[in-house]
Structures are given as C-alpha cells and as structure tokens.
XYZ file of N, CA, C and O in Angstrom:
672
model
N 92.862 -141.063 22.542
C 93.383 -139.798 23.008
C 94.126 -139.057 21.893
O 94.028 -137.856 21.640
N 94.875 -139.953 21.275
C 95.749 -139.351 20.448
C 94.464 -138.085 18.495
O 94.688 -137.516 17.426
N 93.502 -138.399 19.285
C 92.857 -137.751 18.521
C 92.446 -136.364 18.906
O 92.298 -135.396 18.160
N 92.303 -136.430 20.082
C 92.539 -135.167 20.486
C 93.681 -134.102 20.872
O 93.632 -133.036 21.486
N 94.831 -134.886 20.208
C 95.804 -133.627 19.999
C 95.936 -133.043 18.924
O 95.726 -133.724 17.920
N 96.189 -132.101 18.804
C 96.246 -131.714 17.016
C 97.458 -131.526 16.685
O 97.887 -131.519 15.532
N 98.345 -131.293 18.115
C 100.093 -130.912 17.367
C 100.671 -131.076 18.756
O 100.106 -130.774 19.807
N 101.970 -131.638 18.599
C 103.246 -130.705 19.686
C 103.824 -129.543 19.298
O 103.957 -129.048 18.179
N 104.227 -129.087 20.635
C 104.762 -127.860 20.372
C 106.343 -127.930 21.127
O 106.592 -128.480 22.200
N 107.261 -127.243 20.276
C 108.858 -127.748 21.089
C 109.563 -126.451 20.669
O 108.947 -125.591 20.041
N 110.627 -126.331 20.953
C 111.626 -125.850 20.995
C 113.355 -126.520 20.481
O 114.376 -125.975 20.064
N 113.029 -127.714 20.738
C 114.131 -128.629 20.272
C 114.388 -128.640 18.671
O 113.638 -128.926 17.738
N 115.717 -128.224 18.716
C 116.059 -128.256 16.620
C 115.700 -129.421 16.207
O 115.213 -129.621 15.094
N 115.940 -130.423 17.193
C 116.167 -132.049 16.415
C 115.001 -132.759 16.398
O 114.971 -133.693 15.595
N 113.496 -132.462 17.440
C 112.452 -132.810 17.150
C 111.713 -131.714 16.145
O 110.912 -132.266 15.391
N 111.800 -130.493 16.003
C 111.396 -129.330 14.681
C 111.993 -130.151 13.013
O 111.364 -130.127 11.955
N 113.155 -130.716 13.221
C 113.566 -131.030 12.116
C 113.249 -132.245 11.919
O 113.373 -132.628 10.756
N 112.752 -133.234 12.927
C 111.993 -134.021 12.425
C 110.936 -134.211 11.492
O 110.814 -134.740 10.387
N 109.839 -133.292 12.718
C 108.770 -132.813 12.005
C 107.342 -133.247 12.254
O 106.260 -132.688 12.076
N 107.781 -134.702 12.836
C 106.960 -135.278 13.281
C 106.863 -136.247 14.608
O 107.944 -136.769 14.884
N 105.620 -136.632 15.603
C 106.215 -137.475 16.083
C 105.277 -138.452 15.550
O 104.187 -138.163 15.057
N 105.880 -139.919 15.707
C 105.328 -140.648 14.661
C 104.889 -142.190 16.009
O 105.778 -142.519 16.794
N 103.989 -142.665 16.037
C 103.829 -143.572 16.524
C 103.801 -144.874 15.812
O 103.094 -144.842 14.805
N 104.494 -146.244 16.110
C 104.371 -147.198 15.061
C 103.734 -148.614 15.667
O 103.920 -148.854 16.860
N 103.258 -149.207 15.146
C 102.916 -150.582 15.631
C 104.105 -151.512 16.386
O 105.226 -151.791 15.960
N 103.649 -151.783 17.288
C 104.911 -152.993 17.399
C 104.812 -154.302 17.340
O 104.022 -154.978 17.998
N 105.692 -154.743 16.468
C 105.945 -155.864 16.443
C 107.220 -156.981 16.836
O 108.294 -156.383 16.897
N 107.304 -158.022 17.031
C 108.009 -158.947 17.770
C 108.647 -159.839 16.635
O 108.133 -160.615 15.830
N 109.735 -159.514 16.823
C 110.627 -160.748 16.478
C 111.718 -161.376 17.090
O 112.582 -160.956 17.859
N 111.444 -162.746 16.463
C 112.753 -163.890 17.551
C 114.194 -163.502 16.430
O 114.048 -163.068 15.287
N 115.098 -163.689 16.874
C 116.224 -163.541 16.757
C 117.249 -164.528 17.793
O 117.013 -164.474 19.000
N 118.301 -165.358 17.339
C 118.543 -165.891 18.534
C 118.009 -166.420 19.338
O 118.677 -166.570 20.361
N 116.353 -167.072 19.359
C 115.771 -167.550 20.249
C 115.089 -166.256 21.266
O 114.172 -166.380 22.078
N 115.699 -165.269 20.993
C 115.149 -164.201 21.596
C 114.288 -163.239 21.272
O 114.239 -163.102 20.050
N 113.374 -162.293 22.036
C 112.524 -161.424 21.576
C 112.830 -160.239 21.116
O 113.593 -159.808 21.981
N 112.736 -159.511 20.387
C 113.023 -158.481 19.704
C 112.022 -157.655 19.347
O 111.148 -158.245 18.711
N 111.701 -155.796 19.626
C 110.807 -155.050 19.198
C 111.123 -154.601 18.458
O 112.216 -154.038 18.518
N 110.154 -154.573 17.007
C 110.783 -153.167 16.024
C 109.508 -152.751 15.606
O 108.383 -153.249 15.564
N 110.022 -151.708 15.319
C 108.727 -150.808 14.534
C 108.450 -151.611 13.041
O 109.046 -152.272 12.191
N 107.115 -151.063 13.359
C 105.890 -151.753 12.200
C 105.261 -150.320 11.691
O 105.571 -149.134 11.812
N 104.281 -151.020 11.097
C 103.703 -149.749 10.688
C 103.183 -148.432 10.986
O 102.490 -148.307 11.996
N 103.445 -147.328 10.172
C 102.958 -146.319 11.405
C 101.207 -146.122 11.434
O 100.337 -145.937 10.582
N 101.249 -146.271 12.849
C 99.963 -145.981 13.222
C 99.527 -144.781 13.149
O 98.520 -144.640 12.456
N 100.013 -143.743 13.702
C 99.267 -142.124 13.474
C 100.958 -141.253 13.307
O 102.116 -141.671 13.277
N 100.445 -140.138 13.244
C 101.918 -138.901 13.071
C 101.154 -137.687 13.596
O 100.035 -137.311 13.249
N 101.833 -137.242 14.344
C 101.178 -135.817 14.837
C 102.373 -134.437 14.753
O 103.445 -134.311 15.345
N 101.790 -133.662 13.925
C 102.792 -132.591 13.783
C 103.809 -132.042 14.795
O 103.381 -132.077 15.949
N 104.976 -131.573 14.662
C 105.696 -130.867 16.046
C 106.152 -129.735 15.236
O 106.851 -129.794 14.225
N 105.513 -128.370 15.990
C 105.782 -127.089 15.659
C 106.475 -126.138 16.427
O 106.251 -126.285 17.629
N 107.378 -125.045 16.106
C 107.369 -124.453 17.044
C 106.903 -123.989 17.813
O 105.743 -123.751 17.478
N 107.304 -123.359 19.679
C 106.026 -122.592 19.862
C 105.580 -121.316 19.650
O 104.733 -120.795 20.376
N 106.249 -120.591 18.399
C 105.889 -119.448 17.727
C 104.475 -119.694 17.383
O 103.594 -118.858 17.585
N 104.239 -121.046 16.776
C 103.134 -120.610 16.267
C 101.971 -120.453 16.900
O 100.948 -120.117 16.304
N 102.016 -120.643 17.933
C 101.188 -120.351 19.004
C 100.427 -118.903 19.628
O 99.332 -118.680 20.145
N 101.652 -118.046 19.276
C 101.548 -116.277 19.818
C 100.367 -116.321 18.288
O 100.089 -116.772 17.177
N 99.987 -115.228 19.680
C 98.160 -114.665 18.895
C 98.536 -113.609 17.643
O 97.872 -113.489 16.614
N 99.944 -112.765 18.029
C 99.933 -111.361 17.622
C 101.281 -111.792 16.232
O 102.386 -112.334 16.245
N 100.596 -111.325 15.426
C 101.805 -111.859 14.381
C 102.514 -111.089 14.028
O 103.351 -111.581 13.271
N 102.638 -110.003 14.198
C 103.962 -109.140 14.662
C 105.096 -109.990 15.365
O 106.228 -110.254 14.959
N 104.521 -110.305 16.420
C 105.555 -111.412 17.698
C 105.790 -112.431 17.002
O 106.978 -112.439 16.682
N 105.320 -113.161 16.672
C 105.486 -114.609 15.680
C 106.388 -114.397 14.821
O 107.493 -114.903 15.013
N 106.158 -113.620 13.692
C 107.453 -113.027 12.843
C 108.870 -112.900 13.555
O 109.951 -113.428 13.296
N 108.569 -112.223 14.307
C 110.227 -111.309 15.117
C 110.299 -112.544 15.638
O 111.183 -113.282 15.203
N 109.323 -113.073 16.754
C 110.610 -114.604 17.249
C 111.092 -115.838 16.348
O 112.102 -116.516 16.534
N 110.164 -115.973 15.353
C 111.023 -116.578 14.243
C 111.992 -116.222 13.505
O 112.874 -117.038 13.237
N 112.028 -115.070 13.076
C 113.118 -114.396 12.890
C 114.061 -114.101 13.431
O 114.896 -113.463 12.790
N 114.332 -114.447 14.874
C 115.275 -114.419 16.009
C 115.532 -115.608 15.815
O 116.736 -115.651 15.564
N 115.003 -116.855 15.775
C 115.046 -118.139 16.116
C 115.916 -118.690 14.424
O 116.410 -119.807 14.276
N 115.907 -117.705 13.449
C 116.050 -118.555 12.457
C 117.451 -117.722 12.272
O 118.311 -118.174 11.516
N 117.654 -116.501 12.978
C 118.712 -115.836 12.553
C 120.096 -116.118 13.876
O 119.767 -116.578 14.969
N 121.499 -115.794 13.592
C 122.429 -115.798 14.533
C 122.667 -114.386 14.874
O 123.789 -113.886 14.804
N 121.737 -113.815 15.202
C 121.955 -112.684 15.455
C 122.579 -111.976 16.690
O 123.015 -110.825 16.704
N 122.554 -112.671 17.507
C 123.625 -112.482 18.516
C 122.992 -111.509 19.513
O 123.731 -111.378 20.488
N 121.694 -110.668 19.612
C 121.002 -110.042 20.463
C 121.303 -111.038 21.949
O 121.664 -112.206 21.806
N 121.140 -110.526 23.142
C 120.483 -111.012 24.058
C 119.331 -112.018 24.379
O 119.135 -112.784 25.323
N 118.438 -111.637 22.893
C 117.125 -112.388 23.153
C 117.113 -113.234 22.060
O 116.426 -114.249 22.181
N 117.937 -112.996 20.616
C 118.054 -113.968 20.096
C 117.696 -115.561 20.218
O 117.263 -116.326 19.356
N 118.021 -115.788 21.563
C 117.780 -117.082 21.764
C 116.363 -117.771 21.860
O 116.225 -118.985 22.008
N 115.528 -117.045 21.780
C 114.339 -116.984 22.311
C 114.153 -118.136 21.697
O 114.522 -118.683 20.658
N 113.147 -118.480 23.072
C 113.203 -120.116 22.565
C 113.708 -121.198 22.771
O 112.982 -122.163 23.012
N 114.936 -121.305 22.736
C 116.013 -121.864 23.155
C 116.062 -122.134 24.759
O 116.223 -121.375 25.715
N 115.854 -123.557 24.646
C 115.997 -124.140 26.769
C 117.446 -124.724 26.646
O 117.868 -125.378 25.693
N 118.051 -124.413 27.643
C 119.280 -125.214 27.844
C 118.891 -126.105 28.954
O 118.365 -125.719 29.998
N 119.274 -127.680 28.569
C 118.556 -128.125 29.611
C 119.746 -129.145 29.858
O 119.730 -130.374 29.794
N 120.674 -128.365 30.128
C 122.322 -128.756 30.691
C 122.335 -128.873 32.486
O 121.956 -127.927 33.176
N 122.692 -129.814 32.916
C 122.957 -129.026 34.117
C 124.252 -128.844 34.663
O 125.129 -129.665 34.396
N 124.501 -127.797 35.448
C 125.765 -127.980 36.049
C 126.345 -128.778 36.914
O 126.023 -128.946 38.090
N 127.187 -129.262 36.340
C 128.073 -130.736 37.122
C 128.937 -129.732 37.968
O 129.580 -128.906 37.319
N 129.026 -129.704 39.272
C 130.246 -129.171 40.297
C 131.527 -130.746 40.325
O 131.338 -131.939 40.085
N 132.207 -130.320 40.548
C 133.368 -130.958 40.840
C 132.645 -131.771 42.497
O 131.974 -131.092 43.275
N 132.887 -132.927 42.697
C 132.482 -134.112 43.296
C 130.868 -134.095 43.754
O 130.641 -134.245 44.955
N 129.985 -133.955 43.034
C 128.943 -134.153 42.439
C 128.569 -135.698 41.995
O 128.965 -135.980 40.864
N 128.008 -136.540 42.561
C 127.761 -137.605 41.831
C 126.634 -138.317 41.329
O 125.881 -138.616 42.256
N 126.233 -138.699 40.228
C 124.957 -138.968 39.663
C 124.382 -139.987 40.739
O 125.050 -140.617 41.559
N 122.865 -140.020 40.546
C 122.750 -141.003 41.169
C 122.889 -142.485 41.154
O 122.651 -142.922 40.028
N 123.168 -143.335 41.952
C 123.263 -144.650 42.053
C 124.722 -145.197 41.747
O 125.130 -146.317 41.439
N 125.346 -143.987 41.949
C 126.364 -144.206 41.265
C 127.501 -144.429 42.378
O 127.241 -143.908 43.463
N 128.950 -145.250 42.265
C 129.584 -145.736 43.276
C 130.846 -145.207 42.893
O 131.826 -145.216 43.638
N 130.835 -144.798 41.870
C 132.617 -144.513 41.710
C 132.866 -143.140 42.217
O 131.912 -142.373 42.345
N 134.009 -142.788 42.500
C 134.311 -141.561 43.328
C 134.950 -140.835 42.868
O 135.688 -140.037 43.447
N 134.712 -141.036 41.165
C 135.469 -140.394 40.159
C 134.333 -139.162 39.995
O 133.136 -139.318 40.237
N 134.795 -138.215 39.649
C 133.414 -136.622 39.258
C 132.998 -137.057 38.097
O 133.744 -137.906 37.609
N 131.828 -136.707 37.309
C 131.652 -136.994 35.965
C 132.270 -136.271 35.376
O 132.710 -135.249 35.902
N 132.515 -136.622 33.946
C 133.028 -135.674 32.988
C 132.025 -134.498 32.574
O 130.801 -134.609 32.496
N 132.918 -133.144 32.280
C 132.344 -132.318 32.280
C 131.495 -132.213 30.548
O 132.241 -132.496 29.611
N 130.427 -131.933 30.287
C 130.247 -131.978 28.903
C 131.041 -130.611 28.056
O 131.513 -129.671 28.697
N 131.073 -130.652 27.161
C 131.541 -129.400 26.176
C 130.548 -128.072 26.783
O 129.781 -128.528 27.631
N 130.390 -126.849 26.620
C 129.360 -126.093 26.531
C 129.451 -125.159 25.626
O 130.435 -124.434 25.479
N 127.969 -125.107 24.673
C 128.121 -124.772 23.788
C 128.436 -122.864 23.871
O 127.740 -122.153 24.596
N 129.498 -122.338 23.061
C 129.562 -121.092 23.038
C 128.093 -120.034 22.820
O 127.609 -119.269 23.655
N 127.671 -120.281 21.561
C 126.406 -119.487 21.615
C 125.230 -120.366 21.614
O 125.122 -121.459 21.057
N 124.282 -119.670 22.385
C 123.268 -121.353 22.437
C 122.445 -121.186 21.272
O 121.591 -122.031 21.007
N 122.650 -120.026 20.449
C 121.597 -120.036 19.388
C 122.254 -120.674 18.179
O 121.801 -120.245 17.117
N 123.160 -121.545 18.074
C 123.743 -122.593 17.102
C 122.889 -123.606 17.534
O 122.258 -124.203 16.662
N 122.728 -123.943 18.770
C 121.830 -125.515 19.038
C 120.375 -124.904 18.391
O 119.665 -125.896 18.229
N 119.693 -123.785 17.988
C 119.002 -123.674 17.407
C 118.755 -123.462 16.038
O 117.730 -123.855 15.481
N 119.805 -122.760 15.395
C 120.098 -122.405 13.867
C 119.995 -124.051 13.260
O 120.000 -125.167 13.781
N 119.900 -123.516 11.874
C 119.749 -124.800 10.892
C 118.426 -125.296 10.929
O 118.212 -126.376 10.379
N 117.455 -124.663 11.511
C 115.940 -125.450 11.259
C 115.247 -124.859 10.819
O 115.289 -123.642 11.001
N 114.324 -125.415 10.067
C 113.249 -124.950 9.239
C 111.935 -124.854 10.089
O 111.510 -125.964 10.409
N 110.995 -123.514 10.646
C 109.922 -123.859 10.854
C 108.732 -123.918 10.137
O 108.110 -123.032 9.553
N 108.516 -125.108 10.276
C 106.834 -125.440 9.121
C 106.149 -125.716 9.999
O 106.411 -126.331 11.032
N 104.469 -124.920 9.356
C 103.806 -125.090 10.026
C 102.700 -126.318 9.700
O 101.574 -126.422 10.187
N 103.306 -127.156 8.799
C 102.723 -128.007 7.831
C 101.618 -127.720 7.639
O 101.209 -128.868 7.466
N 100.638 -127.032 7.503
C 99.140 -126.985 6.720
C 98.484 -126.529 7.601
O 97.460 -125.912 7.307
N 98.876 -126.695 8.971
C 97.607 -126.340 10.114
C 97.198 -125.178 9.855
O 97.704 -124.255 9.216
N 96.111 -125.304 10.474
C 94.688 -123.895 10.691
C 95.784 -122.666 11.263
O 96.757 -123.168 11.827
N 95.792 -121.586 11.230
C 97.260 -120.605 12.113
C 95.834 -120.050 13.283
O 95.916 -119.899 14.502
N 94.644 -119.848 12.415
C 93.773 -119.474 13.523
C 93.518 -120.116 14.978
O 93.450 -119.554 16.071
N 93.376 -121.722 14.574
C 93.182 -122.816 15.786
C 94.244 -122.630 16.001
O 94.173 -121.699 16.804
N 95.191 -122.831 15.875
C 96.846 -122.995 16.278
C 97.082 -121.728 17.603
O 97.656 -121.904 18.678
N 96.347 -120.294 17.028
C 96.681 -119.187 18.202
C 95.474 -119.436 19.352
O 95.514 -118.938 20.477
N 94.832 -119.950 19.054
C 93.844 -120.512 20.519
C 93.517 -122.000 20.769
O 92.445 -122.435 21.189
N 94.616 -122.707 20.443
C 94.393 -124.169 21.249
C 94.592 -123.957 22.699
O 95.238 -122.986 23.092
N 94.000 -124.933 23.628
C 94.689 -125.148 24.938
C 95.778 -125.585 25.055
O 96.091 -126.431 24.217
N 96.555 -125.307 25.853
C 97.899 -125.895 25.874
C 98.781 -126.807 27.312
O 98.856 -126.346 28.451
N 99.143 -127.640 27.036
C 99.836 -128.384 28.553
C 101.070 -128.156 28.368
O 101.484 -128.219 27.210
N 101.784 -127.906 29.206
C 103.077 -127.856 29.119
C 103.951 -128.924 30.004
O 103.928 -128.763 31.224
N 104.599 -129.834 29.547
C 105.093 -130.935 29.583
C 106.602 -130.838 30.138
O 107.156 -131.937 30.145
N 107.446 -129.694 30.638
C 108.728 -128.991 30.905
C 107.961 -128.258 32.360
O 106.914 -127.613 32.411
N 109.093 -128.701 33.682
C 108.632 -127.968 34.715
C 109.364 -126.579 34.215
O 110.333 -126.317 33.503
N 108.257 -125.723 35.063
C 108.496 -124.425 35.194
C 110.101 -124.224 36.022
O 110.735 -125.073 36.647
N 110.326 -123.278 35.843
C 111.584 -122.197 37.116
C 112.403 -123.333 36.250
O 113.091 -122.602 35.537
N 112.655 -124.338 35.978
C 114.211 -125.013 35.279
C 114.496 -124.554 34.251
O 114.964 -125.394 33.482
N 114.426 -123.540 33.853
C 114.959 -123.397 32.646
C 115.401 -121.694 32.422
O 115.015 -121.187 31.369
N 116.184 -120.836 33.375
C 116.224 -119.610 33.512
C 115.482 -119.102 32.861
O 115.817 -118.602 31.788
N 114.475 -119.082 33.232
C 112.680 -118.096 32.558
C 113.014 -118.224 31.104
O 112.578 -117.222 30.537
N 113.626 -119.062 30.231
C 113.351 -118.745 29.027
C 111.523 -119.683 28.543
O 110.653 -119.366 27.732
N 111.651 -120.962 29.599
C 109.699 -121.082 29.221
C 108.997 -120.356 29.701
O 108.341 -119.742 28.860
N 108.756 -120.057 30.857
C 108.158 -118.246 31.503
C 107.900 -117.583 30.231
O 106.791 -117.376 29.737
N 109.127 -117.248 29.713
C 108.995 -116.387 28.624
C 108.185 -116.278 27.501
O 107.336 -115.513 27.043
N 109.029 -117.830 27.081
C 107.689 -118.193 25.783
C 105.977 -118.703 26.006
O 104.957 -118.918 25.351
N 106.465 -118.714 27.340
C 104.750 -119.609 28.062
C 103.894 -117.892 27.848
O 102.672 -117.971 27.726
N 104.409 -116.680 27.814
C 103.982 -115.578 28.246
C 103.759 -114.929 26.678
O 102.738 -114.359 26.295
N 104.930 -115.160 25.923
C 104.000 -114.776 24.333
C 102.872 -115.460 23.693
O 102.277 -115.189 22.650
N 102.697 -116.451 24.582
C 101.233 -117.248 23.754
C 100.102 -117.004 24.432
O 99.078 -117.641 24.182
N 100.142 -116.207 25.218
C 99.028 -115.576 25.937
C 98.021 -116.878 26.522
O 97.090 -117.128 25.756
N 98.058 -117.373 27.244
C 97.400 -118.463 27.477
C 97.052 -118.044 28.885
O 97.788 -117.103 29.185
N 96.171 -118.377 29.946
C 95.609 -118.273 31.257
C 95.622 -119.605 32.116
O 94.742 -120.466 32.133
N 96.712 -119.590 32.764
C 97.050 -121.026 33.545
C 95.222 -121.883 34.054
O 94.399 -121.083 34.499
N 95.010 -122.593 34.002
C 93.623 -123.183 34.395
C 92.758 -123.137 33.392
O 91.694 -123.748 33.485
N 93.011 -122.555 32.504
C 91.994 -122.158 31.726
C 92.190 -122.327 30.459
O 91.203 -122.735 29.847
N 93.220 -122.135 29.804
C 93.890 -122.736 28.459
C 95.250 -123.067 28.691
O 95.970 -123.091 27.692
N 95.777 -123.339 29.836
C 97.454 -123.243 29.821
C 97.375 -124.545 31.165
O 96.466 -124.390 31.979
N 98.107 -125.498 31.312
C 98.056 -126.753 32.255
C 99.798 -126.932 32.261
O 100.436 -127.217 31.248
N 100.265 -126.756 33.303
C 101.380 -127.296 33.689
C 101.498 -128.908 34.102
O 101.000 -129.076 35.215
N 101.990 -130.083 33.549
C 102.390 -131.094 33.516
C 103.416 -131.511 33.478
O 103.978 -131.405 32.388
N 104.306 -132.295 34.795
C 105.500 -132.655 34.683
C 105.731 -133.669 35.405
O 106.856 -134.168 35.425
C-alpha cells in the first residue's frame, strides 16, 4: 500500500518540520529478561507537505504560504492552522476517569499563528503538477475544527467522491 501514496499532507508545524514520516523495521530486544521494541532500519519515508501544495491556482498557494509563513496578524492569517484544543468546562471529566477533581486547564495559546510560524515549507522534489491533482483522503473529521479544514479542503478544489474521501 504504502506505494501507493506519494505524500502526506498536514498542517501540523511539528510533523512539516519533520519532514517526513518514516517507517522502521522492528526489532526486539531482551533487556532485563524482558521484551523490548526499537526501531531498526528504515523501511520506506514518505514526504509530509503542506496542504498548500495541493491548491491548483498558484496565485492561492503563494498568498497561503505566505500567510502561513508570515505573523501577520490578518484574520485569515491562520490559514491552515487547526486548533485541535478542546474546551475543558469546569466539572467536565475525562473519560474513565474517577477523581472529582476538574482537569487542569491547558495554557491557550494567544495567537494561534505562533503554533504555526518557524516552519519551513518544502516541497522536497515532488512533481507540483501531480501534487495539484492527486486524490486526496482526509484523515481529520469534518465540522471539528471551526471550518478552518472546510476551508483548506475548499482551496484544493477537490470533488468529495471523486478525488476528495473523508476518513475518520
């Protein structure tokens, strides 16, 4: 299977700055009498790009990278950018959980386009032609994410059934 992908596509700074996702062999070791997995060699690497590179019209591609790479502080700036925080209410409790304490609240970040700044997008070598008409699955449910995937699902021009597959 893994041959028939040619790339991921994300939004996340910390998988973009990776760069890759990398699959490795596994192997077993005892330790302590015990079993232990670690990575072995890598078996394949498959690129992770933004999903700029996806939009057909490179006018759009430019400007949302250029939004995405700048702190520009627009409204739409963020583009791109999923917050995939949720809101903890006060006695709210995770599941499985027994204590009757609320969770702690996390920090939230002031501008969300810092969780995006600092990354480089490469498109490492790929085709830009194949890249604006691959099929695409999308792996993030829809409506969770205040239409910012709506959004970007909608600059890559894709036709749900037909080049565009929702998967979650």
């Amino acid at each position: 299977l893994q041959s028939c992908v040619y790339c991921f596509v994300d939004v996340d700074a910390k998988k973009l700055n990776a760069g890759y996702f990398v699959y490795h062999e596994e192997q077993q070791d005892k330790v302590d009498g015990r079993n232990h997995k670690k990575k072995g060699r890598i078996l394949f690497k498959i690129p992770i790009l933004h999903f700029s590179f996806l939009i057909p019209e490179q006018s759009v591609q430019e400007r949302i990278q250029s939004e995405w790479l700048t702190d520009g502080g627009s409204k739409d700036a963020a583009v791109g950018c999923i917050d995939k925080s949720k809101d903890n209410h006060f006695g709210s409790q995770p599941e499985n959980s027994l204590s009757p304490t609320p969770p702690a609240k996390k920090k939230q970040k002031t501008n969300s386009m810092k969780a995006c700044g600092g990354t480089i997008l490469k498109d490492h070598g790929l085709n830009h032609d194949l890249l604006r008409n691959l099929p695409v699955i999308v792996c993030v449910a829809m409506y969770r994410t205040h239409g910012v995937l709506e959004r970007n699902v909608s600059y890559i021009k894709r036709t749900e059934g037909k080049d565009l597959w929702h998967f979650s």
